[in-house]
């Protein structure tokens, strides 16, 4: 089944005319808990994690290594983590 087949037929969707907008209610009235949780978080901030998957650590790295990762732009910490994981897996395979 294609994504198109899962879509609601546009002819079945209500027309958003003046009457519809006149009767519309604020999201905070319809879903107050959801709106309150959304407002409690800063934009772009993740929600609570179910389980900790990362640990904040302090590590000393050679300046040239750190500069090389940072030069790659956003995501440099993830790339460093991925490289460390690959090295760990390679070492454990031997």
PDB file of C-alpha atoms in Angstrom:
ATOM      1  CA  UNK A   1       0.000   0.000   0.000  1.00  0.00           C
ATOM      2  CA  UNK A   2       1.448   3.359  -0.984  1.00  0.00           C
ATOM      3  CA  UNK A   3       1.645   6.436   1.239  1.00  0.00           C
ATOM      4  CA  UNK A   4      -0.922   8.084  -1.004  1.00  0.00           C
ATOM      5  CA  UNK A   5      -3.452   5.339  -0.249  1.00  0.00           C
ATOM      6  CA  UNK A   6      -3.061   5.999   3.491  1.00  0.00           C
ATOM      7  CA  UNK A   7      -3.855   9.691   3.131  1.00  0.00           C
ATOM      8  CA  UNK A   8      -7.308  11.024   3.885  1.00  0.00           C
ATOM      9  CA  UNK A   9      -9.191  11.879   0.728  1.00  0.00           C
ATOM     10  CA  UNK A  10      -8.958  15.642   0.430  1.00  0.00           C
ATOM     11  CA  UNK A  11     -12.635  15.729  -0.588  1.00  0.00           C
ATOM     12  CA  UNK A  12     -13.511  14.254   2.839  1.00  0.00           C
ATOM     13  CA  UNK A  13     -11.621  16.918   4.783  1.00  0.00           C
ATOM     14  CA  UNK A  14     -13.770  19.773   6.119  1.00  0.00           C
ATOM     15  CA  UNK A  15     -13.570  23.091   4.363  1.00  0.00           C
ATOM     16  CA  UNK A  16     -11.811  25.671   6.506  1.00  0.00           C
ATOM     17  CA  UNK A  17     -14.305  28.466   6.018  1.00  0.00           C
ATOM     18  CA  UNK A  18     -15.343  31.316   8.334  1.00  0.00           C
ATOM     19  CA  UNK A  19     -17.784  29.059  10.204  1.00  0.00           C
ATOM     20  CA  UNK A  20     -15.050  26.501  10.902  1.00  0.00           C
ATOM     21  CA  UNK A  21     -12.707  29.175  12.286  1.00  0.00           C
ATOM     22  CA  UNK A  22     -15.527  30.704  14.335  1.00  0.00           C
ATOM     23  CA  UNK A  23     -16.076  27.352  16.085  1.00  0.00           C
ATOM     24  CA  UNK A  24     -12.388  26.455  16.404  1.00  0.00           C
ATOM     25  CA  UNK A  25     -10.982  26.112  19.922  1.00  0.00           C
ATOM     26  CA  UNK A  26      -7.488  26.810  21.189  1.00  0.00           C
ATOM     27  CA  UNK A  27      -5.181  23.823  21.527  1.00  0.00           C
ATOM     28  CA  UNK A  28      -4.753  24.713  25.212  1.00  0.00           C
ATOM     29  CA  UNK A  29      -8.498  24.147  25.700  1.00  0.00           C
ATOM     30  CA  UNK A  30      -8.625  20.852  23.833  1.00  0.00           C
ATOM     31  CA  UNK A  31      -5.276  19.338  24.918  1.00  0.00           C
ATOM     32  CA  UNK A  32      -4.189  21.285  28.036  1.00  0.00           C
ATOM     33  CA  UNK A  33      -1.677  18.703  29.313  1.00  0.00           C
ATOM     34  CA  UNK A  34       0.083  18.397  25.977  1.00  0.00           C
ATOM     35  CA  UNK A  35       0.291  22.173  25.539  1.00  0.00           C
ATOM     36  CA  UNK A  36       1.611  22.626  29.098  1.00  0.00           C
ATOM     37  CA  UNK A  37       4.376  20.052  28.508  1.00  0.00           C
ATOM     38  CA  UNK A  38       5.301  21.665  25.202  1.00  0.00           C
ATOM     39  CA  UNK A  39       5.524  25.110  26.775  1.00  0.00           C
ATOM     40  CA  UNK A  40       7.649  23.810  29.657  1.00  0.00           C
ATOM     41  CA  UNK A  41      10.397  22.817  27.194  1.00  0.00           C
ATOM     42  CA  UNK A  42      12.513  25.292  25.308  1.00  0.00           C
ATOM     43  CA  UNK A  43      12.256  25.046  21.532  1.00  0.00           C
ATOM     44  CA  UNK A  44      14.530  22.305  20.263  1.00  0.00           C
ATOM     45  CA  UNK A  45      15.032  20.853  23.724  1.00  0.00           C
ATOM     46  CA  UNK A  46      14.530  17.115  23.999  1.00  0.00           C
ATOM     47  CA  UNK A  47      11.947  15.616  26.266  1.00  0.00           C
ATOM     48  CA  UNK A  48      12.897  13.374  29.163  1.00  0.00           C
ATOM     49  CA  UNK A  49      14.819  10.248  28.209  1.00  0.00           C
ATOM     50  CA  UNK A  50      13.404   6.866  29.199  1.00  0.00           C
ATOM     51  CA  UNK A  51      16.899   5.668  30.093  1.00  0.00           C
ATOM     52  CA  UNK A  52      20.253   7.412  30.078  1.00  0.00           C
ATOM     53  CA  UNK A  53      22.172   6.464  26.955  1.00  0.00           C
ATOM     54  CA  UNK A  54      25.076   8.861  27.324  1.00  0.00           C
ATOM     55  CA  UNK A  55      27.248  10.031  30.195  1.00  0.00           C
ATOM     56  CA  UNK A  56      28.889  13.428  30.464  1.00  0.00           C
ATOM     57  CA  UNK A  57      32.652  13.060  30.951  1.00  0.00           C
ATOM     58  CA  UNK A  58      35.721  15.246  30.953  1.00  0.00           C
ATOM     59  CA  UNK A  59      38.501  14.055  28.670  1.00  0.00           C
ATOM     60  CA  UNK A  60      41.774  15.603  27.547  1.00  0.00           C
ATOM     61  CA  UNK A  61      42.471  15.383  23.825  1.00  0.00           C
ATOM     62  CA  UNK A  62      45.375  16.572  21.742  1.00  0.00           C
ATOM     63  CA  UNK A  63      44.596  19.981  20.246  1.00  0.00           C
ATOM     64  CA  UNK A  64      45.103  18.811  16.662  1.00  0.00           C
ATOM     65  CA  UNK A  65      42.697  15.891  17.157  1.00  0.00           C
ATOM     66  CA  UNK A  66      40.042  18.129  18.673  1.00  0.00           C
ATOM     67  CA  UNK A  67      40.470  20.762  15.948  1.00  0.00           C
ATOM     68  CA  UNK A  68      40.140  18.107  13.243  1.00  0.00           C
ATOM     69  CA  UNK A  69      36.809  16.886  14.617  1.00  0.00           C
ATOM     70  CA  UNK A  70      35.483  20.393  15.227  1.00  0.00           C
ATOM     71  CA  UNK A  71      36.464  21.388  11.685  1.00  0.00           C
ATOM     72  CA  UNK A  72      33.871  18.910  10.456  1.00  0.00           C
ATOM     73  CA  UNK A  73      31.133  21.157  11.841  1.00  0.00           C
ATOM     74  CA  UNK A  74      28.018  20.198  13.750  1.00  0.00           C
ATOM     75  CA  UNK A  75      27.939  16.646  14.985  1.00  0.00           C
ATOM     76  CA  UNK A  76      31.648  16.462  15.739  1.00  0.00           C
ATOM     77  CA  UNK A  77      31.009  14.858  19.141  1.00  0.00           C
ATOM     78  CA  UNK A  78      28.811  12.202  17.555  1.00  0.00           C
ATOM     79  CA  UNK A  79      31.483  11.481  14.936  1.00  0.00           C
ATOM     80  CA  UNK A  80      34.113  11.189  17.668  1.00  0.00           C
ATOM     81  CA  UNK A  81      31.852   8.813  19.603  1.00  0.00           C
ATOM     82  CA  UNK A  82      31.242   6.736  16.456  1.00  0.00           C
ATOM     83  CA  UNK A  83      34.990   6.508  15.765  1.00  0.00           C
ATOM     84  CA  UNK A  84      35.698   5.444  19.362  1.00  0.00           C
ATOM     85  CA  UNK A  85      32.953   2.814  19.131  1.00  0.00           C
ATOM     86  CA  UNK A  86      34.384   1.442  15.859  1.00  0.00           C
ATOM     87  CA  UNK A  87      37.851   1.275  17.419  1.00  0.00           C
ATOM     88  CA  UNK A  88      36.466  -0.525  20.479  1.00  0.00           C
ATOM     89  CA  UNK A  89      34.640  -3.070  18.292  1.00  0.00           C
ATOM     90  CA  UNK A  90      37.740  -3.599  16.161  1.00  0.00           C
ATOM     91  CA  UNK A  91      39.892  -4.169  19.254  1.00  0.00           C
ATOM     92  CA  UNK A  92      37.358  -6.584  20.772  1.00  0.00           C
ATOM     93  CA  UNK A  93      37.274  -8.613  17.519  1.00  0.00           C
ATOM     94  CA  UNK A  94      40.982  -9.404  17.819  1.00  0.00           C
TER      95      UNK A  94
END
